[in-house]
PDB file of C-alpha atoms in Angstrom:
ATOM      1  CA  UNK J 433      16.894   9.682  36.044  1.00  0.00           C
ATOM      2  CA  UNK J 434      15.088   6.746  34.298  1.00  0.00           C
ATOM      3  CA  UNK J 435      12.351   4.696  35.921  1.00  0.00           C
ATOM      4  CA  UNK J 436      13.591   1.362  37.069  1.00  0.00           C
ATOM      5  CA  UNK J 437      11.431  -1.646  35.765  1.00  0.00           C
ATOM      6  CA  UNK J 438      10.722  -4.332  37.851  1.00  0.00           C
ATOM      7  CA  UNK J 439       9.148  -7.757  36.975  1.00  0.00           C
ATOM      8  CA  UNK J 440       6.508  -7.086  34.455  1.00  0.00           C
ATOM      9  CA  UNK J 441       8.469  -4.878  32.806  1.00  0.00           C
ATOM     10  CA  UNK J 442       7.394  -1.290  31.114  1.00  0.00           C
ATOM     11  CA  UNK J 443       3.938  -2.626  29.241  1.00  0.00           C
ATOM     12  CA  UNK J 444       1.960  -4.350  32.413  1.00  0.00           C
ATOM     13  CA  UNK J 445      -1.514  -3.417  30.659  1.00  0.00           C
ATOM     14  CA  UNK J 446      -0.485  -5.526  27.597  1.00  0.00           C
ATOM     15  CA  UNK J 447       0.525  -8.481  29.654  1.00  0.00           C
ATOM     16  CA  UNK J 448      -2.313  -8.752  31.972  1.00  0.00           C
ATOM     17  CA  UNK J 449      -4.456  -8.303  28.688  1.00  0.00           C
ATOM     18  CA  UNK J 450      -2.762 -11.311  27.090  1.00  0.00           C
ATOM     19  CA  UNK J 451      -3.420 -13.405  30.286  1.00  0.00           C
ATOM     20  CA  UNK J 452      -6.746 -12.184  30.419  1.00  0.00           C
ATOM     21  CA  UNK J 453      -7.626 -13.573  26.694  1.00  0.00           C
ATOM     22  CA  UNK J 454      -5.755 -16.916  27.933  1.00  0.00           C
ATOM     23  CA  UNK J 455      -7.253 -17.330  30.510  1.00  0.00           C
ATOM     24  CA  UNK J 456     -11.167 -16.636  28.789  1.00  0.00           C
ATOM     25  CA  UNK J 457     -10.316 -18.593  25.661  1.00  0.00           C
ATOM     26  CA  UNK J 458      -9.188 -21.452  27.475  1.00  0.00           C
ATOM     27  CA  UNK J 459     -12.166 -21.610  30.155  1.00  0.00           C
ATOM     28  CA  UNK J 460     -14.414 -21.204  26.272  1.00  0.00           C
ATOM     29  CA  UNK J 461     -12.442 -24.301  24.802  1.00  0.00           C
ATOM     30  CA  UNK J 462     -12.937 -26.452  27.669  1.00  0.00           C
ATOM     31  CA  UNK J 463     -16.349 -25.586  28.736  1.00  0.00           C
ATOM     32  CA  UNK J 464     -16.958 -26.523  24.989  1.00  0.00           C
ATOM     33  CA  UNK J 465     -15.287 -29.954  25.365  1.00  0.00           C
ATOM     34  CA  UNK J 466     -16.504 -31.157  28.423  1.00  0.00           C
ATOM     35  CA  UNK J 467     -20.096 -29.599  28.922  1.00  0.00           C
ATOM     36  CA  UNK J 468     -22.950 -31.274  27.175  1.00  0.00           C
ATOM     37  CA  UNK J 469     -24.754 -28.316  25.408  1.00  0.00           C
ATOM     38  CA  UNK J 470     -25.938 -28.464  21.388  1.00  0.00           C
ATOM     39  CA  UNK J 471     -23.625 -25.651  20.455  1.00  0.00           C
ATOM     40  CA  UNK J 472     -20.518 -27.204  22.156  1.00  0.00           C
ATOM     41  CA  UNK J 473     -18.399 -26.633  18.537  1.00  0.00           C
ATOM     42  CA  UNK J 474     -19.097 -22.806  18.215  1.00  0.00           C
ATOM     43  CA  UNK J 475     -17.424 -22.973  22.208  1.00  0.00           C
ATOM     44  CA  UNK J 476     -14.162 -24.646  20.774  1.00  0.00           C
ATOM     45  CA  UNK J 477     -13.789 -22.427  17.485  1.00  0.00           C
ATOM     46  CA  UNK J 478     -14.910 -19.434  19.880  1.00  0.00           C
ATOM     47  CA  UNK J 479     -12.246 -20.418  22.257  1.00  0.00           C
ATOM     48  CA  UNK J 480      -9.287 -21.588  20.212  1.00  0.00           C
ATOM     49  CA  UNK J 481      -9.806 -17.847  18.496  1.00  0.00           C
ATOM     50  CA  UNK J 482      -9.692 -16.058  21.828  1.00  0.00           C
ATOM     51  CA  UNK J 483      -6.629 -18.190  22.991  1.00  0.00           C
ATOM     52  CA  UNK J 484      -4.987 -16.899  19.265  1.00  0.00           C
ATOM     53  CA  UNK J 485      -6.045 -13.400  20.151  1.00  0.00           C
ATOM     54  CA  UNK J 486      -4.137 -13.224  23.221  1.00  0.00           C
ATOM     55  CA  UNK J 487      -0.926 -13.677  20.593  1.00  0.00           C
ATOM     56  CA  UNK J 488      -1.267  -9.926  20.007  1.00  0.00           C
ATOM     57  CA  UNK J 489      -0.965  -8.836  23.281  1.00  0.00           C
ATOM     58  CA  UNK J 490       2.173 -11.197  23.692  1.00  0.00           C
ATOM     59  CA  UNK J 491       3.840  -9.710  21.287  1.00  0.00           C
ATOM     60  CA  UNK J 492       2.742  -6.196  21.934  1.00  0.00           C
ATOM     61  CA  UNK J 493       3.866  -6.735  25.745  1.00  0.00           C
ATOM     62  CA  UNK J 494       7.217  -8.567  24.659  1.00  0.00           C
ATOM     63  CA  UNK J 495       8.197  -5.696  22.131  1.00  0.00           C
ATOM     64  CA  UNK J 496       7.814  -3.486  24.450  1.00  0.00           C
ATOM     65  CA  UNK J 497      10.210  -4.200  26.494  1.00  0.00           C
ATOM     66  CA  UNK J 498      13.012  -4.595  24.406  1.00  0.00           C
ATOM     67  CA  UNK J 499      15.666  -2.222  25.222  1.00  0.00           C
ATOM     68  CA  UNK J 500      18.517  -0.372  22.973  1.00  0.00           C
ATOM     69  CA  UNK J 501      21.500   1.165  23.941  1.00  0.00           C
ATOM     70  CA  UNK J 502      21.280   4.535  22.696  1.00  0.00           C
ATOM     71  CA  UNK J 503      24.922   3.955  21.006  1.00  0.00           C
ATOM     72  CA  UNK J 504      23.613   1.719  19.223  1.00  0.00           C
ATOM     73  CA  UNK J 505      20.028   3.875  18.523  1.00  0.00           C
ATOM     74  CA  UNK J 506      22.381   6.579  17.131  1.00  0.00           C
ATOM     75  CA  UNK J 507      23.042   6.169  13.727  1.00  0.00           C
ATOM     76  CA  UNK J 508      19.375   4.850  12.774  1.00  0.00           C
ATOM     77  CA  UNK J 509      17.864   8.049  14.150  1.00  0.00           C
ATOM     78  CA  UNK J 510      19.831  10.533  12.072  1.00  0.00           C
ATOM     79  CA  UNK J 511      22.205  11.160  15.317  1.00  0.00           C
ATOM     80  CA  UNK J 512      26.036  10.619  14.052  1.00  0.00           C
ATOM     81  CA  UNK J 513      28.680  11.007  16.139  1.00  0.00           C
ATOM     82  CA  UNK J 514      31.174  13.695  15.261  1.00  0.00           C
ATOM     83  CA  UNK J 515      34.399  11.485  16.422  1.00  0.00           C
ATOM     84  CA  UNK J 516      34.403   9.085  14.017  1.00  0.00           C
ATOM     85  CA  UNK J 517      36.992  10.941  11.854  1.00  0.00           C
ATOM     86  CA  UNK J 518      37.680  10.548   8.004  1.00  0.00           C
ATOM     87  CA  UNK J 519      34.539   7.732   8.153  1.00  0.00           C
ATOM     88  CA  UNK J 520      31.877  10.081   8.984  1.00  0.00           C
ATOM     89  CA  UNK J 521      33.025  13.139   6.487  1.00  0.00           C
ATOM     90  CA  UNK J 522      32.692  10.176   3.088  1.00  0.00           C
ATOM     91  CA  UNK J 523      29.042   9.034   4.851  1.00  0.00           C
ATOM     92  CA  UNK J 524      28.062  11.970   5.861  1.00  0.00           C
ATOM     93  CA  UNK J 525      28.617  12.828   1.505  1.00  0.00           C
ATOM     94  CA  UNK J 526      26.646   9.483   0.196  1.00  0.00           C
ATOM     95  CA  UNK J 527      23.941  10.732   2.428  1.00  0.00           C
ATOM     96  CA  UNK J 528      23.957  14.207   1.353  1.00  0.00           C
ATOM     97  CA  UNK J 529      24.084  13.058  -2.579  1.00  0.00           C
ATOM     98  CA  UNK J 530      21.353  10.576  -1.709  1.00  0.00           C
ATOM     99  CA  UNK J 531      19.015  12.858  -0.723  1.00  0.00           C
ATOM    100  CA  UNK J 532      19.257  15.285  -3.034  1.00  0.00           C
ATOM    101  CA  UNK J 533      18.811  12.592  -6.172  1.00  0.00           C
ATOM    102  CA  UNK J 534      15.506  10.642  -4.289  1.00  0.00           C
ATOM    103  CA  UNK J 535      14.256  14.403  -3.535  1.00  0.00           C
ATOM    104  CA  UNK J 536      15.010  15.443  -7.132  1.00  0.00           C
ATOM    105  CA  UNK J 537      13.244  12.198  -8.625  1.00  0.00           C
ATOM    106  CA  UNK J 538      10.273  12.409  -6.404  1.00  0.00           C
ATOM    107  CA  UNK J 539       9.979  16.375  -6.965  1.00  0.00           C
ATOM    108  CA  UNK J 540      10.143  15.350 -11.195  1.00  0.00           C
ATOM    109  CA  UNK J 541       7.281  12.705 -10.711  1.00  0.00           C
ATOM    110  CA  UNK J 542       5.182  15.693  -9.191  1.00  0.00           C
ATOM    111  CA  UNK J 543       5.854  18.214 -11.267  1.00  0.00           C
ATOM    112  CA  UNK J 544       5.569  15.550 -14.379  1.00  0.00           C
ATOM    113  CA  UNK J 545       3.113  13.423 -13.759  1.00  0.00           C
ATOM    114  CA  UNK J 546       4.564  10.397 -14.780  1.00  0.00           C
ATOM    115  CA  UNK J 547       7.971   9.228 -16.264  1.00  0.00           C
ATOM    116  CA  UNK J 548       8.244   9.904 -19.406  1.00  0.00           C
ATOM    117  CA  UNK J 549       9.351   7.706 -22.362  1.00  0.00           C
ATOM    118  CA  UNK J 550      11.405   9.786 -24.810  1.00  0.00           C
ATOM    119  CA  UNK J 551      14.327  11.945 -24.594  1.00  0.00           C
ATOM    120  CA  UNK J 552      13.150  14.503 -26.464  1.00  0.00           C
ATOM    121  CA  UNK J 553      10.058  14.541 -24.433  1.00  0.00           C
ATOM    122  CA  UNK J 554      12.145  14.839 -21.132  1.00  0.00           C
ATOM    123  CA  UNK J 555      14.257  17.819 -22.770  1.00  0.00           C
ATOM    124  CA  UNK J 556      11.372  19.801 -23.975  1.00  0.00           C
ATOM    125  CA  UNK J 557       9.522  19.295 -20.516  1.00  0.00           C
ATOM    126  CA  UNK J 558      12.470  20.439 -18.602  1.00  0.00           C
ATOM    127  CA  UNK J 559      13.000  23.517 -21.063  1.00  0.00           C
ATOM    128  CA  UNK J 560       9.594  24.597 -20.675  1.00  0.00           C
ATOM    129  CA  UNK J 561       8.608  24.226 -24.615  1.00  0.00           C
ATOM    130  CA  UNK J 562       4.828  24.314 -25.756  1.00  0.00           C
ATOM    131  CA  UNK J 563       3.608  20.894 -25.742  1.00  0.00           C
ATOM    132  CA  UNK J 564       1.631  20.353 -28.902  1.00  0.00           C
ATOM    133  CA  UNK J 565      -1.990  18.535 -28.511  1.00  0.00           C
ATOM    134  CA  UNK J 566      -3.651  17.868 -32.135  1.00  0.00           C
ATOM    135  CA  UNK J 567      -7.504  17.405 -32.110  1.00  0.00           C
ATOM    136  CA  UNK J 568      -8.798  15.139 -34.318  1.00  0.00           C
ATOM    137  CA  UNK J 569     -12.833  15.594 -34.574  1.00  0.00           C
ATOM    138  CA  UNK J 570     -14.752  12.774 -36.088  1.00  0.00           C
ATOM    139  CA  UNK J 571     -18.302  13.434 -37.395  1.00  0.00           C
ATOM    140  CA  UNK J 572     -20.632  10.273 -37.558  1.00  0.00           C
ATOM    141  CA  UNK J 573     -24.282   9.765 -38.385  1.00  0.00           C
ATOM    142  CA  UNK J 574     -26.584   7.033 -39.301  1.00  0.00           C
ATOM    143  CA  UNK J 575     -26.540   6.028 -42.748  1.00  0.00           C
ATOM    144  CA  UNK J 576     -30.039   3.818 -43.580  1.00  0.00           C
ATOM    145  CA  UNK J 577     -29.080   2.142 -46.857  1.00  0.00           C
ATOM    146  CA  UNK J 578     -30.652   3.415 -50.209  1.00  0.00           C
ATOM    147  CA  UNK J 579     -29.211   0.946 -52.550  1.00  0.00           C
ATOM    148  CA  UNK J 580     -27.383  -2.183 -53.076  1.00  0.00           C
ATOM    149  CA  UNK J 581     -24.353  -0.725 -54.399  1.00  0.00           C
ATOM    150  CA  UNK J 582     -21.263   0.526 -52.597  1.00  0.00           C
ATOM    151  CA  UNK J 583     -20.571   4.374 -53.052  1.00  0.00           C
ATOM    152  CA  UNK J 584     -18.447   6.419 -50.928  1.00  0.00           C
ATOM    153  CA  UNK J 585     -19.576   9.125 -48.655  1.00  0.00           C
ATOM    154  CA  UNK J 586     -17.468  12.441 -48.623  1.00  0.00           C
ATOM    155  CA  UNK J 587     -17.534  14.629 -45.643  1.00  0.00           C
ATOM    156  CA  UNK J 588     -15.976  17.846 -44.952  1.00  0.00           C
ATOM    157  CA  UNK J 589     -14.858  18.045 -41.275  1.00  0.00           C
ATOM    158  CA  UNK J 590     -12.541  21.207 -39.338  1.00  0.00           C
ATOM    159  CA  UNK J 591     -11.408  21.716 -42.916  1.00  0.00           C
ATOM    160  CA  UNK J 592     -10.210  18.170 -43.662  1.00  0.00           C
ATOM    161  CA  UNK J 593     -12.004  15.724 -46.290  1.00  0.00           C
ATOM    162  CA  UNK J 594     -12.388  12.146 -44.953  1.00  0.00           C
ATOM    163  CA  UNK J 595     -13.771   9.415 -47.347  1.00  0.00           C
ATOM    164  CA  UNK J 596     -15.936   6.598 -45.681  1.00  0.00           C
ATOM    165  CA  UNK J 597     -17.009   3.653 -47.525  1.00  0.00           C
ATOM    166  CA  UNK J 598     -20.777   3.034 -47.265  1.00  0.00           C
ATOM    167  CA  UNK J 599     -21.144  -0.286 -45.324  1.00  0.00           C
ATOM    168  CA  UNK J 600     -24.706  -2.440 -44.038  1.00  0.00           C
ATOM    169  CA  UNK J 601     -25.644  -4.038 -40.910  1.00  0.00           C
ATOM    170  CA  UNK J 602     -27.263  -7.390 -41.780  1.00  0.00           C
ATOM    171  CA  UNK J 603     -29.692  -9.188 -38.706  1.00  0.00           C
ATOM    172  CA  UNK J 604     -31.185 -12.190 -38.853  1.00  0.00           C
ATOM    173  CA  UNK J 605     -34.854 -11.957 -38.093  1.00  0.00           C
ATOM    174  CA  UNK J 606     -35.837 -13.156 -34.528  1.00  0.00           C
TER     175      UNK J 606
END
């Protein structure tokens, strides 16, 4: 048997809170107002805040007594009824289907990383081909300039010759 809820309703402690901020925030705003002290505008902020405060524990106590039928609680908890005939059976298929597609697509973007942007890419992650990572490897050194002329430099680098034209810095003097 459920409790019966009189009055107040089922969240007291929330509304005597809420009255309880009122109550302080307003005796704050008002002593700020009307007694002569130096500090009287930190009293009326201090107060209105308080008063706004006690908003929360409205709400808290006023949402917390809203009641559902459970016929009507049924269908948002994952609790269908069985009766409902030819209705239930095409529903109960649209859920099935999507949950398997939003479990499939989040299960991909673990097991992927990311989306990815090609087809090819997709086809030869999902058939488990090698995927191919070149290395470049770049060797560079400072050059202090020998001559006025231009000349190219030739290096040999992980068996690949790379030509680099010789180029200055010029600063101004400070």
């Amino acid at each position: 048997m459920e409790p019966v809820y009189r009055g107040l309703g089922r969240c007291v402690c929330c509304f005597w809170l809420a009255v309880a901020f009122d109550i302080v925030g307003l005796l704050v705003l008002l002593i700020g107002v009307f007694v002569n002290v130096f500090f009287y505008d930190l009293l009326i902020y201090a107060g209105a805040i308080v008063i706004f405060l006690s908003l929360i524990w409205w709400v808290f106590w006023y949402s917390g007594n809203i009641e559902v039928p459970p016929a009507e609680l049924e269908d948002d908890v994952g609790l269908l009824k069985k009766d409902k005939g030819a209705l239930s059976g095409i529903s109960g298929a649209v859920r099935r289907l999507s949950s398997r597609v939003s479990s499939g697509i989040r299960t991909s973007l673990r097991r992927n990383g990311a989306p990815s942007g090609t087809r090819a890419d997709r086809t030869q992650r999902s058939a488990g081909g090698p995927t191919l990572v070149e290395q470049v490897a770049v060797a560079m050194a400072t050059m202090t300039p020998q001559e006025d002329t231009p000349h190219s430099t030739v290096s040999s680098v992980a068996s690949c010759d790379v030509e680099m034209p010789h180029t200055t810095t010029e600063t101004s003097p400070t």
